[in-house]
């Protein structure tokens, strides 16, 4: 999703070796960073799967996960593997060269040894107390006695197309919880420290805006809730949050079940035909169908249809993602919009979506006008429980443009994120059959073959922990973006206004300082009877939905949506990575995507019979699920 948007594709950094884990500060004194273990990932497996291949790739910083896919020796698949290994070797060589360049200090900003530093050193050598020297010379380093933020510098030519948050993780292990990353004229602060994240997101949030993100997303979201700042954001947030009331979320559970049931039918056909399925795109369609209905009562029915509107939504979504990772904003060149076929396609896609949204707004306005309306806190129209209906019924005095921006924002925010969560959850489950069995056991005993209800949400404890843990390992988005609106102090470092900041949720969620076996998929790390993990009870080391005043408004919606889909799918089917499927590798978009899809073989389960204890929610006239 958009706030969820990553900004540039890759960093020119590769993994520092143990000897390379040094900051090159004053020219002649190389320091080992205090408190940092040698790259933990070099000795243990960083990845959910830890084959030799994975480790080799890890060293070459290509993130992938291998699995046994049943390839026969000498087969075409093996030949293909041969080509891939040659590519991999070339990649490793290139990366080894980059590592050597990092080791040489090429990317590390050298601090000049000026007169104050030489004087300071001399005074310390003659025995003056450190405190006195620090007091006298504080002005010489950073500002007001503050130390200077560790700084790493990169060459723009080395930017590559891999997931950029991976090199940021390696740099975090080297440079610590806050460092400056400079690419030519661009400079970013990378934050991976929970207390600094808490300061920016919660304690001093008024001093930060969405910065670059708002600029990039303007073409699609305008002043929608994610990019908006200041007074517009305050007013819109106050209006939109009440729309996600308990009764609405309860009704949505019926919708999640119905939509997942459509997916089950599709998978059932694939299982009968013995055809493998690409789950990432199916999850994307599932969550598009859900969000269309939930936000503006529009049935994309993308699981069965391929209409122009669906293509338009994807064109706009992909453009938002591409803009978010493009180093040069060519789309800002006025003439480019008219001559570039791609930009023309984007413009007509946007027009189509805007027209549909405007039509939906007028239909809904008419409906609300004709309704005998008695608006109250948990107001919901049974026929059309959408957010749009709630907003119009609430008498929200807003321009159609702002309403359209908000709907578009929620469409994007609530679509790709949930799809990505499901994709990586199923990937993780394919690597841990133990977790899958435990999950199926719970689902069998609690919902059987009926549609889940709100009561089940409290009972599906292990399923919820699986989602919590998947969000830890694959946070969507992996990075949050902010810009400082005034001077501030982050940790021990002063910063100026107009600093662009990336808070790396990926780093926080995988930090060896914060987690035991940080790279392990272990839903058990969250106690079943404990509170649902969130940023508050985890003191900002866990931020799946952000934190502070800009926290996700759809967190409960999304948790229930993914739990319902997960439970219904694993109840009916077994999933495994398809034989001969390409490796599951990550790439950066607005959320974390796979490079070549998640290709799975789906088989029907023979399940224990369960006598349903509860009937499905009737709020949305849910049709009973057909048991395969
Ligand atoms: C698993 C799915 C989801 C994840 C992981 C997720 C994650 C997040 C995160 C991390 C933020 C904070 C962004 C920041 O601070 O810059 C956010 C904000 C937001 N999310 Fe979600 N989200 C999900 C689903 C949804 C859904 C379903 C909706 C709406 C139906 C939604 C609507 C929003 C909105 C409107 C904001 C902006 C809030 C504000 O700035 O006031 N999200 N989301």
XYZ file of C-alpha atoms and ligand atoms in Angstrom:
671
model
C 0.000 0.000 0.000
C 1.019 3.446 -0.366
C 2.164 4.548 2.913
C 3.604 1.335 2.609
C 5.597 2.538 -0.232
C 9.226 1.881 -0.515
C 11.196 4.565 -2.134
C 14.121 3.358 -4.102
C 14.907 -0.061 -5.309
C 18.280 -1.044 -4.154
C 21.339 0.000 -2.370
C 24.805 -0.441 -3.774
C 25.948 -2.115 -0.619
C 26.658 -5.743 -0.136
C 27.158 -7.678 3.034
C 30.219 -6.648 4.979
C 32.332 -9.559 6.094
C 33.321 -9.880 9.705
C 36.486 -7.852 9.142
C 34.521 -5.286 7.255
C 32.213 -4.506 10.145
C 33.981 -1.330 11.042
C 33.211 2.303 10.822
C 35.993 4.215 9.204
C 35.993 7.298 11.328
C 39.086 9.419 11.719
C 41.272 8.514 8.849
C 43.712 6.333 10.684
C 41.560 4.830 13.417
C 39.266 2.007 12.369
C 36.735 1.217 15.083
C 34.873 -1.998 15.678
C 31.303 -1.044 16.497
C 30.457 -1.610 20.130
C 27.883 -4.154 21.000
C 27.553 -5.550 17.514
C 28.030 -9.206 17.006
C 29.711 -10.272 13.806
C 26.978 -10.399 11.188
C 24.779 -13.004 12.864
C 23.431 -14.067 9.569
C 26.809 -15.257 8.458
C 26.812 -17.945 11.081
C 23.160 -18.757 11.416
C 20.463 -18.991 8.846
C 18.816 -15.660 8.183
C 16.183 -17.255 6.049
C 13.162 -19.321 6.808
C 14.796 -22.129 4.909
C 18.440 -22.816 5.342
C 19.895 -24.958 2.640
C 23.433 -24.582 1.384
C 22.056 -22.777 -1.626
C 20.288 -20.330 0.572
C 23.397 -19.606 2.531
C 25.430 -19.129 -0.615
C 22.793 -16.777 -1.927
C 22.683 -15.036 1.367
C 26.359 -14.285 1.085
C 25.765 -12.983 -2.375
C 22.829 -11.061 -0.970
C 20.298 -12.506 -3.336
C 17.367 -13.222 -1.125
C 15.770 -16.464 -2.005
C 14.527 -19.542 -0.354
C 15.221 -22.939 -1.756
C 13.250 -26.044 -1.257
C 13.354 -29.495 -2.615
C 11.293 -29.389 -5.752
C 11.861 -32.891 -6.943
C 14.123 -31.986 -9.875
C 15.534 -35.086 -11.551
C 19.297 -35.132 -12.269
C 20.019 -34.323 -15.907
C 16.539 -32.955 -16.477
C 15.674 -29.732 -18.325
C 15.024 -28.201 -14.951
C 18.537 -29.092 -13.913
C 19.950 -27.485 -17.072
C 17.992 -24.413 -16.188
C 19.505 -24.634 -12.716
C 22.937 -24.696 -14.409
C 22.187 -21.432 -16.207
C 20.918 -19.988 -12.965
C 24.104 -21.011 -11.112
C 26.232 -19.307 -13.778
C 24.153 -16.173 -13.306
C 24.499 -16.559 -9.588
C 28.274 -16.872 -9.844
C 28.449 -13.683 -11.908
C 26.244 -12.005 -9.339
C 28.448 -13.252 -6.496
C 31.540 -11.928 -8.260
C 29.942 -8.542 -8.731
C 28.959 -8.483 -5.110
C 32.368 -9.589 -3.902
C 33.776 -6.613 -5.809
C 31.286 -4.333 -4.108
C 32.159 -5.798 -0.711
C 35.796 -5.083 -1.412
C 34.904 -1.512 -2.292
C 33.008 -1.156 0.994
C 35.967 -2.628 2.852
C 38.269 -0.116 1.181
C 36.204 2.630 2.788
C 34.987 3.919 -0.575
C 31.401 4.185 0.647
C 32.171 5.371 4.124
C 32.255 9.053 4.818
C 35.571 10.061 6.294
C 35.514 12.707 8.976
C 38.246 15.257 8.488
C 40.810 15.619 11.221
C 40.546 19.387 11.668
C 42.381 21.590 14.186
C 39.785 21.024 16.976
C 40.132 17.258 16.714
C 43.922 17.432 16.811
C 43.812 19.789 19.832
C 41.270 17.557 21.577
C 43.388 14.492 21.009
C 46.442 16.252 22.359
C 44.634 17.433 25.512
C 43.382 13.914 26.191
C 46.906 12.573 25.676
C 48.299 14.982 28.270
C 45.736 13.691 30.788
C 42.925 16.306 30.870
C 39.665 14.621 32.059
C 37.459 13.432 29.188
C 34.388 15.326 30.514
C 36.282 18.629 30.480
C 37.561 18.011 26.961
C 34.054 17.003 25.774
C 32.629 20.172 27.297
C 35.281 22.386 25.670
C 35.097 20.739 22.285
C 31.461 19.731 22.115
C 30.812 22.402 19.512
C 33.390 20.838 17.248
C 31.491 17.561 16.771
C 27.934 17.650 15.561
C 26.068 20.403 17.394
C 26.065 21.386 21.054
C 28.275 18.505 22.101
C 26.227 15.887 20.287
C 28.015 13.187 18.354
C 27.612 13.002 14.589
C 25.285 10.430 13.019
C 27.220 7.493 11.501
C 27.239 7.945 7.776
C 27.359 5.579 4.831
C 27.648 6.763 1.280
C 26.741 4.996 -1.931
C 27.257 5.258 -5.624
C 24.049 5.720 -7.588
C 25.481 3.634 -10.434
C 25.435 0.611 -8.170
C 21.684 0.840 -7.514
C 20.142 -2.430 -8.558
C 16.728 -3.861 -8.817
C 16.638 -6.079 -5.767
C 14.638 -5.438 -2.618
C 16.337 -2.351 -1.173
C 15.508 -3.125 2.462
C 17.912 -6.078 2.460
C 21.092 -4.039 2.067
C 19.626 -1.658 4.658
C 19.550 -4.570 7.099
C 23.222 -5.282 6.527
C 24.056 -1.607 6.944
C 22.046 -1.556 10.174
C 24.187 -4.380 11.567
C 27.240 -2.337 10.689
C 26.200 1.215 11.492
C 23.571 0.737 14.209
C 20.047 1.952 15.008
C 20.381 5.242 13.154
C 22.683 6.177 10.295
C 22.747 8.473 7.326
C 22.757 6.988 3.847
C 23.905 9.261 1.073
C 23.476 8.654 -2.641
C 24.954 11.491 -4.652
C 22.820 14.497 -3.715
C 20.205 12.392 -1.867
C 20.491 11.676 1.818
C 18.252 9.609 4.091
C 18.286 8.749 7.756
C 17.716 5.047 8.318
C 16.123 4.278 11.685
C 16.080 0.738 13.104
C 15.919 1.537 16.804
C 12.602 1.013 18.658
C 12.958 4.048 20.920
C 13.767 6.370 18.014
C 10.857 4.900 16.037
C 8.609 5.545 19.051
C 9.825 9.138 19.260
C 9.107 9.825 15.575
C 5.824 7.939 15.305
C 4.296 8.660 18.685
C 6.026 10.991 21.133
C 6.913 13.790 18.726
C 4.803 12.833 15.722
C 3.658 16.409 15.107
C 7.223 17.219 14.042
C 7.088 14.765 11.120
C 5.193 14.585 7.838
C 4.844 11.909 5.154
C 7.365 13.835 2.994
C 8.396 12.067 -0.201
C 5.492 9.676 0.058
C 2.893 12.419 -0.277
C 4.738 13.785 -3.321
C 4.885 10.432 -5.078
C 1.303 9.462 -4.345
C -0.312 12.742 -5.206
C -1.350 11.529 -8.680
C -3.454 8.703 -7.279
C -4.395 9.501 -3.695
C -4.403 13.310 -3.780
C -5.114 14.334 -0.186
C -6.326 10.899 0.936
C -5.669 9.784 4.508
C -2.303 8.106 3.916
C -0.431 10.960 2.244
C -2.368 13.816 3.886
C -0.739 15.856 6.615
C -1.748 18.644 8.987
C -5.319 19.864 9.247
C -6.671 17.835 6.280
C -5.379 14.634 7.845
C -6.758 15.540 11.293
C -10.257 16.267 9.939
C -10.414 13.212 7.657
C -9.059 10.807 10.291
C -11.721 11.977 12.763
C -14.420 11.255 10.166
C -13.077 7.931 8.829
C -12.076 6.056 12.009
C -15.676 5.726 13.339
C -16.651 3.970 10.082
C -14.639 0.918 11.226
C -16.952 0.320 14.209
C -17.517 -3.117 15.747
C -20.798 -3.816 13.942
C -19.203 -3.015 10.576
C -16.196 -5.261 11.218
C -18.533 -8.056 12.335
C -20.527 -7.747 9.110
C -17.295 -7.801 7.139
C -16.463 -11.254 8.485
C -19.372 -12.599 6.447
C -17.976 -10.832 3.387
C -14.474 -12.256 3.975
C -15.997 -15.741 4.173
C -18.043 -15.328 0.992
C -15.092 -14.012 -0.994
C -12.770 -16.754 0.275
C -15.408 -19.313 -0.612
C -15.175 -18.134 -4.232
C -11.428 -18.668 -4.073
C -11.956 -22.134 -2.576
C -14.145 -23.047 -5.543
C -11.415 -21.933 -7.922
C -8.823 -23.960 -6.039
C -11.160 -26.913 -5.974
C -11.266 -26.890 -9.776
C -7.457 -26.600 -9.930
C -7.143 -29.544 -7.524
C -9.497 -31.653 -9.687
C -7.621 -30.727 -12.862
C -4.252 -31.339 -11.198
C -3.133 -27.840 -12.201
C -0.689 -25.804 -10.130
C -1.790 -22.339 -9.088
C -0.029 -19.021 -8.695
C -1.244 -17.959 -5.274
C 0.133 -14.402 -5.146
C -2.113 -13.198 -7.967
C -5.090 -15.112 -6.549
C -4.606 -13.433 -3.171
C -4.390 -10.105 -4.913
C -7.756 -10.771 -6.590
C -9.315 -12.009 -3.377
C -8.370 -8.896 -1.432
C -9.406 -6.605 -4.314
C -12.868 -8.179 -4.290
C -13.078 -7.746 -0.524
C -11.911 -4.146 -0.392
C -14.153 -3.042 -3.297
C -17.222 -4.333 -1.508
C -16.101 -3.193 1.956
C -15.181 0.351 1.009
C -17.643 1.320 -1.716
C -19.957 -1.638 -2.249
C -18.528 -2.486 -5.668
C -18.132 -6.097 -6.693
C -14.997 -6.327 -8.825
C -15.505 -10.098 -8.917
C -11.915 -10.238 -10.071
C -11.633 -13.914 -9.139
C -13.958 -14.771 -12.015
C -13.813 -11.744 -14.354
C -11.167 -9.699 -16.095
C -12.903 -6.403 -16.805
C -11.417 -3.054 -17.828
C -11.814 -1.643 -14.345
C -9.663 -4.380 -12.837
C -6.932 -3.750 -15.370
C -7.214 -0.023 -14.671
C -6.839 -0.590 -10.929
C -3.736 -2.684 -11.538
C -2.265 -0.139 -13.963
C -2.603 2.573 -11.334
C -1.339 0.358 -8.531
C 1.736 -0.680 -10.507
C 2.423 2.929 -11.476
C 2.232 3.975 -7.803
C 4.688 1.221 -6.967
C 7.014 2.045 -9.862
C 7.054 5.728 -8.994
C 7.840 4.841 -5.434
C 10.982 2.986 -6.457
C 12.131 5.092 -9.378
C 15.250 7.211 -8.805
C 14.264 9.808 -11.472
C 10.714 11.280 -11.512
C 10.345 11.365 -15.318
C 6.570 11.588 -14.961
C 7.016 15.134 -13.690
C 8.313 16.334 -17.056
C 5.165 18.004 -18.511
C 5.532 16.806 -22.107
C 6.308 13.258 -20.961
C 2.730 12.781 -19.776
C 1.488 13.359 -23.317
C 4.045 11.442 -25.313
C 4.816 8.439 -23.117
C 2.412 5.587 -24.019
C 2.725 4.308 -20.485
C 1.806 7.645 -18.918
C -1.123 7.947 -21.321
C -2.289 4.501 -20.232
C -1.992 5.546 -16.581
C -3.988 8.724 -17.244
C -6.826 6.830 -18.937
C -6.838 4.157 -16.206
C -7.106 6.881 -13.578
C -9.940 8.498 -15.502
C -11.829 5.211 -15.678
C -11.462 4.564 -11.944
C -12.398 8.130 -11.072
C -15.497 7.900 -13.238
C -16.534 4.632 -11.544
C -15.892 6.091 -8.100
C -17.814 9.269 -8.933
C -20.749 7.157 -10.163
C -20.669 5.072 -6.992
C -20.612 8.226 -4.901
C -23.694 9.608 -6.688
C -25.583 6.286 -6.490
C -24.814 6.087 -2.797
C -25.801 9.736 -2.236
C -29.159 8.996 -3.847
C -29.618 5.916 -1.692
C -28.838 7.876 1.463
C -31.236 10.673 0.399
C -34.049 8.157 -0.039
C -33.308 6.358 3.198
C -35.207 7.025 6.397
C -32.005 7.813 8.076
C -31.387 7.669 11.778
C -27.692 8.036 12.067
C -26.049 6.741 15.232
C -22.608 5.623 16.369
C -22.819 2.089 14.965
C -24.908 3.049 11.967
C -24.884 0.485 9.185
C -27.103 -0.030 6.184
C -27.732 -3.777 5.889
C -27.951 -3.681 2.095
C -24.866 -1.569 1.718
C -22.640 -1.671 4.809
C -19.756 0.047 2.971
C -17.542 2.788 4.401
C -18.817 5.101 1.650
C -22.397 4.639 2.825
C -21.385 5.316 6.420
C -19.519 8.488 5.470
C -22.397 9.873 3.427
C -24.984 8.923 6.031
C -22.923 10.596 8.743
C -23.518 13.877 6.910
C -19.791 14.177 6.290
C -19.542 17.595 4.737
C -16.809 16.913 2.252
C -16.055 17.622 -1.392
C -16.506 14.781 -3.874
C -12.811 15.106 -4.705
C -11.771 14.539 -1.069
C -14.195 11.630 -0.743
C -12.804 10.103 -3.926
C -9.225 10.552 -2.632
C -10.139 8.804 0.615
C -11.868 5.904 -1.133
C -8.958 5.471 -3.514
C -6.537 5.538 -0.581
C -8.429 2.814 1.240
C -8.718 0.753 -1.921
C -4.944 0.755 -2.306
C -4.155 0.601 1.419
C -6.387 -2.348 2.076
C -5.654 -4.376 -1.013
C -1.978 -5.099 -1.644
C -1.096 -5.252 2.051
C -3.520 -8.050 2.885
C -2.638 -9.888 -0.337
C 1.056 -9.745 0.567
C 0.376 -10.971 4.106
C -1.473 -14.017 2.762
C 1.198 -14.712 0.139
C 4.066 -14.752 2.652
C 2.019 -16.628 5.237
C 1.420 -19.459 2.777
C 5.054 -19.376 1.755
C 6.127 -19.620 5.411
C 3.670 -22.438 6.063
C 5.128 -24.376 3.136
C 8.497 -24.248 4.918
C 7.137 -25.408 8.302
C 4.814 -28.450 8.030
C 4.722 -28.600 11.833
C 3.038 -25.189 12.023
C 0.631 -26.120 9.221
C -0.496 -29.296 11.037
C -1.064 -27.432 14.271
C -3.007 -24.748 12.440
C -5.178 -27.273 10.609
C -5.917 -29.033 13.863
C -7.168 -25.804 15.404
C -9.249 -24.830 12.371
C -10.779 -28.318 12.068
C -11.922 -28.236 15.637
C -13.259 -24.695 15.636
C -14.899 -23.885 12.314
C -15.116 -27.109 10.394
C -16.832 -26.383 7.088
C -19.040 -23.482 8.032
C -18.121 -19.851 7.454
C -16.240 -18.205 10.315
C -18.096 -15.785 12.586
C -17.003 -13.000 14.900
C -17.102 -15.452 17.835
C -14.534 -17.620 16.056
C -12.077 -14.742 15.881
C -11.447 -15.081 19.598
C -11.102 -18.843 19.329
C -8.782 -19.041 16.321
C -5.835 -18.194 18.537
C -3.112 -20.115 16.766
C -4.274 -18.863 13.351
C -3.987 -15.311 14.684
C -0.473 -16.015 15.976
C 0.487 -17.365 12.547
C -0.589 -14.041 11.018
C 1.178 -12.061 13.783
C 4.387 -13.960 13.100
C 4.083 -13.674 9.330
C 3.725 -9.909 9.763
C 6.883 -9.892 11.864
C 8.963 -11.673 9.232
C 7.371 -9.967 6.212
C 6.085 -6.563 7.324
C 3.901 -4.810 4.753
C 5.288 -2.239 4.105
C 8.876 -3.028 5.141
C 9.714 0.670 5.594
C 7.810 3.755 6.806
C 8.641 7.158 5.379
C 8.721 10.485 7.209
C 10.211 13.973 6.827
C 11.211 16.192 9.751
C 9.282 19.469 9.896
C 11.595 20.993 12.494
C 14.980 20.404 14.132
C 14.842 17.506 16.566
C 17.044 15.096 18.493
C 16.906 11.402 17.610
C 18.510 9.282 20.296
C 21.753 11.100 20.949
C 21.870 12.778 17.548
C 20.524 16.186 16.534
C 18.814 16.410 13.151
C 17.745 19.361 11.010
C 14.316 20.000 9.533
C 13.658 18.551 6.040
C 15.476 15.304 6.719
C 13.980 12.344 4.844
C 13.681 9.382 7.180
C 13.087 5.682 6.574
C 11.959 3.731 9.621
C 12.885 0.167 8.719
C 10.220 -2.127 10.130
C 12.074 -4.965 8.449
C 15.169 -4.225 10.567
C 13.169 -3.819 13.781
C 11.313 -7.082 13.187
C 14.457 -9.056 12.348
C 16.897 -7.437 14.751
C 19.013 -9.992 16.612
C 19.082 -7.474 19.478
C 15.300 -7.645 19.817
C 14.416 -11.253 19.077
C 15.647 -14.745 19.852
C 16.088 -16.647 16.605
C 14.939 -13.518 14.790
C 14.789 -15.254 11.415
C 12.763 -18.229 12.583
C 9.069 -18.611 11.744
C 7.766 -19.450 15.186
C 4.152 -18.485 15.958
C 4.725 -19.918 19.458
C 6.837 -16.899 20.367
C 3.498 -15.146 20.917
C 1.692 -16.672 23.909
C -1.721 -18.048 22.911
C -3.423 -16.533 25.923
C -1.370 -13.364 25.926
C -2.476 -10.051 24.457
C -2.480 -9.585 20.710
C 1.017 -8.259 19.997
C 1.093 -4.615 18.959
C 3.449 -1.650 19.017
C 2.458 -0.658 22.556
C 2.879 -3.987 24.335
C 6.044 -4.673 22.299
C 7.477 -1.211 22.993
C 7.858 -0.347 19.299
C 10.017 -3.297 18.325
C 6.951 -4.736 16.520
C 5.115 -2.351 14.178
C 3.012 -4.331 11.707
C 0.415 -1.577 11.536
C 2.670 1.373 12.359
C 2.131 3.258 15.604
C 1.139 6.590 17.099
C -1.470 8.827 15.525
C -0.853 7.589 11.953
C -1.440 3.961 12.880
C -3.405 1.900 10.357
C -7.164 2.423 10.614
C -7.809 -1.024 9.125
C -5.755 -3.145 11.553
C -8.644 -5.142 13.000
C -10.323 -5.446 9.594
C -7.092 -6.760 8.081
C -6.359 -9.157 10.932
C -9.823 -10.730 10.681
C -9.684 -10.765 6.892
C -6.397 -12.672 6.806
C -7.393 -15.020 9.640
C -10.692 -15.905 7.915
C -8.998 -16.533 4.551
C -6.211 -18.545 6.156
C -8.587 -20.676 8.218
C -10.944 -21.468 5.337
C -8.146 -22.305 2.915
C -6.166 -24.613 5.193
C -9.362 -26.330 6.312
C -10.088 -27.373 2.734
C -6.676 -27.805 1.140
C -3.071 -28.795 1.580
C -0.546 -26.525 -0.084
C 3.002 -27.181 -1.167
C 5.472 -25.419 -3.452
C 4.916 -26.829 -6.948
C 7.523 -29.163 -8.421
C 9.939 -27.221 -10.611
C 8.588 -23.876 -9.408
C 11.019 -20.947 -9.586
C 12.606 -19.990 -6.265
C 10.530 -17.688 -4.098
C 12.500 -14.449 -4.056
C 11.571 -11.005 -2.839
C 11.271 -7.792 -4.736
C 10.203 -4.366 -3.593
C 6.957 -2.776 -4.570
C 4.591 -0.904 -2.331
C 4.662 -4.129 -0.347
C 7.013 -7.110 -0.548
C 6.249 -9.072 -3.708
C 7.689 -12.311 -4.993
C 9.789 -12.005 -8.133
C 8.116 -14.884 -9.967
C 4.976 -15.657 -8.034
C 4.133 -18.255 -5.438
C 3.475 -21.380 -7.476
C 1.789 -24.066 -5.425
C 0.242 -27.471 -5.796
C -3.114 -27.592 -4.043
C -4.727 -30.837 -2.966
C -8.054 -31.445 -1.196
C -7.816 -32.545 2.372
C -9.586 -35.514 3.850
C -10.786 -33.846 6.989
C -12.313 -34.926 10.238
C -16.040 -34.281 10.349
C -17.030 -31.381 12.546
C -20.526 -30.724 13.733
C -20.920 -26.954 13.544
C -21.556 -25.313 16.884
C -22.496 -21.925 15.465
C -24.403 -20.781 12.417
C -22.766 -18.376 9.990
C -23.490 -14.675 10.439
C -26.622 -13.764 8.510
C -25.961 -10.038 8.311
C -24.800 -10.245 4.722
C -26.974 -13.116 3.509
C -23.987 -15.377 3.407
C -24.573 -18.461 1.293
C -23.392 -21.599 3.005
C -20.023 -22.843 1.957
C -19.977 -25.969 -0.155
C -17.827 -28.578 1.388
C -15.465 -30.134 -1.113
C -2.557 -6.611 6.701
C -2.979 -5.515 6.100
C -2.485 -4.143 6.434
C -1.259 -3.749 6.880
C -0.036 -4.629 7.165
C -1.310 -2.314 7.036
C -0.258 -1.557 7.501
C -0.327 -0.195 7.696
C 0.740 0.600 8.229
C 2.106 0.067 8.665
C 0.314 1.887 8.286
C 1.088 3.073 8.845
C 1.719 3.855 7.724
C 2.608 4.967 8.214
O 2.709 5.223 9.413
O 3.224 5.628 7.353
C -1.032 1.919 7.745
C -1.794 3.058 7.598
C -3.041 3.058 7.044
N -3.787 1.957 6.675
Fe -3.209 0.040 6.757
N -2.547 -1.879 6.679
C -3.300 -2.960 6.313
C -4.612 -2.964 5.925
C -5.391 -1.845 5.797
C -6.797 -1.852 5.438
C -7.608 -3.110 5.180
C -7.183 -0.554 5.372
C -8.535 0.032 5.064
C -9.589 -0.619 4.741
C -6.041 0.258 5.710
C -6.038 1.622 5.748
C -4.991 2.395 6.190
C -5.038 3.845 6.238
C -6.193 4.731 5.779
C -3.820 4.261 6.785
C -3.387 5.696 7.042
C -3.753 6.108 8.443
C -3.332 7.536 8.735
O -2.325 8.005 8.223
O -4.038 8.166 9.527
N -4.973 -0.556 5.975
N -1.404 0.643 7.406
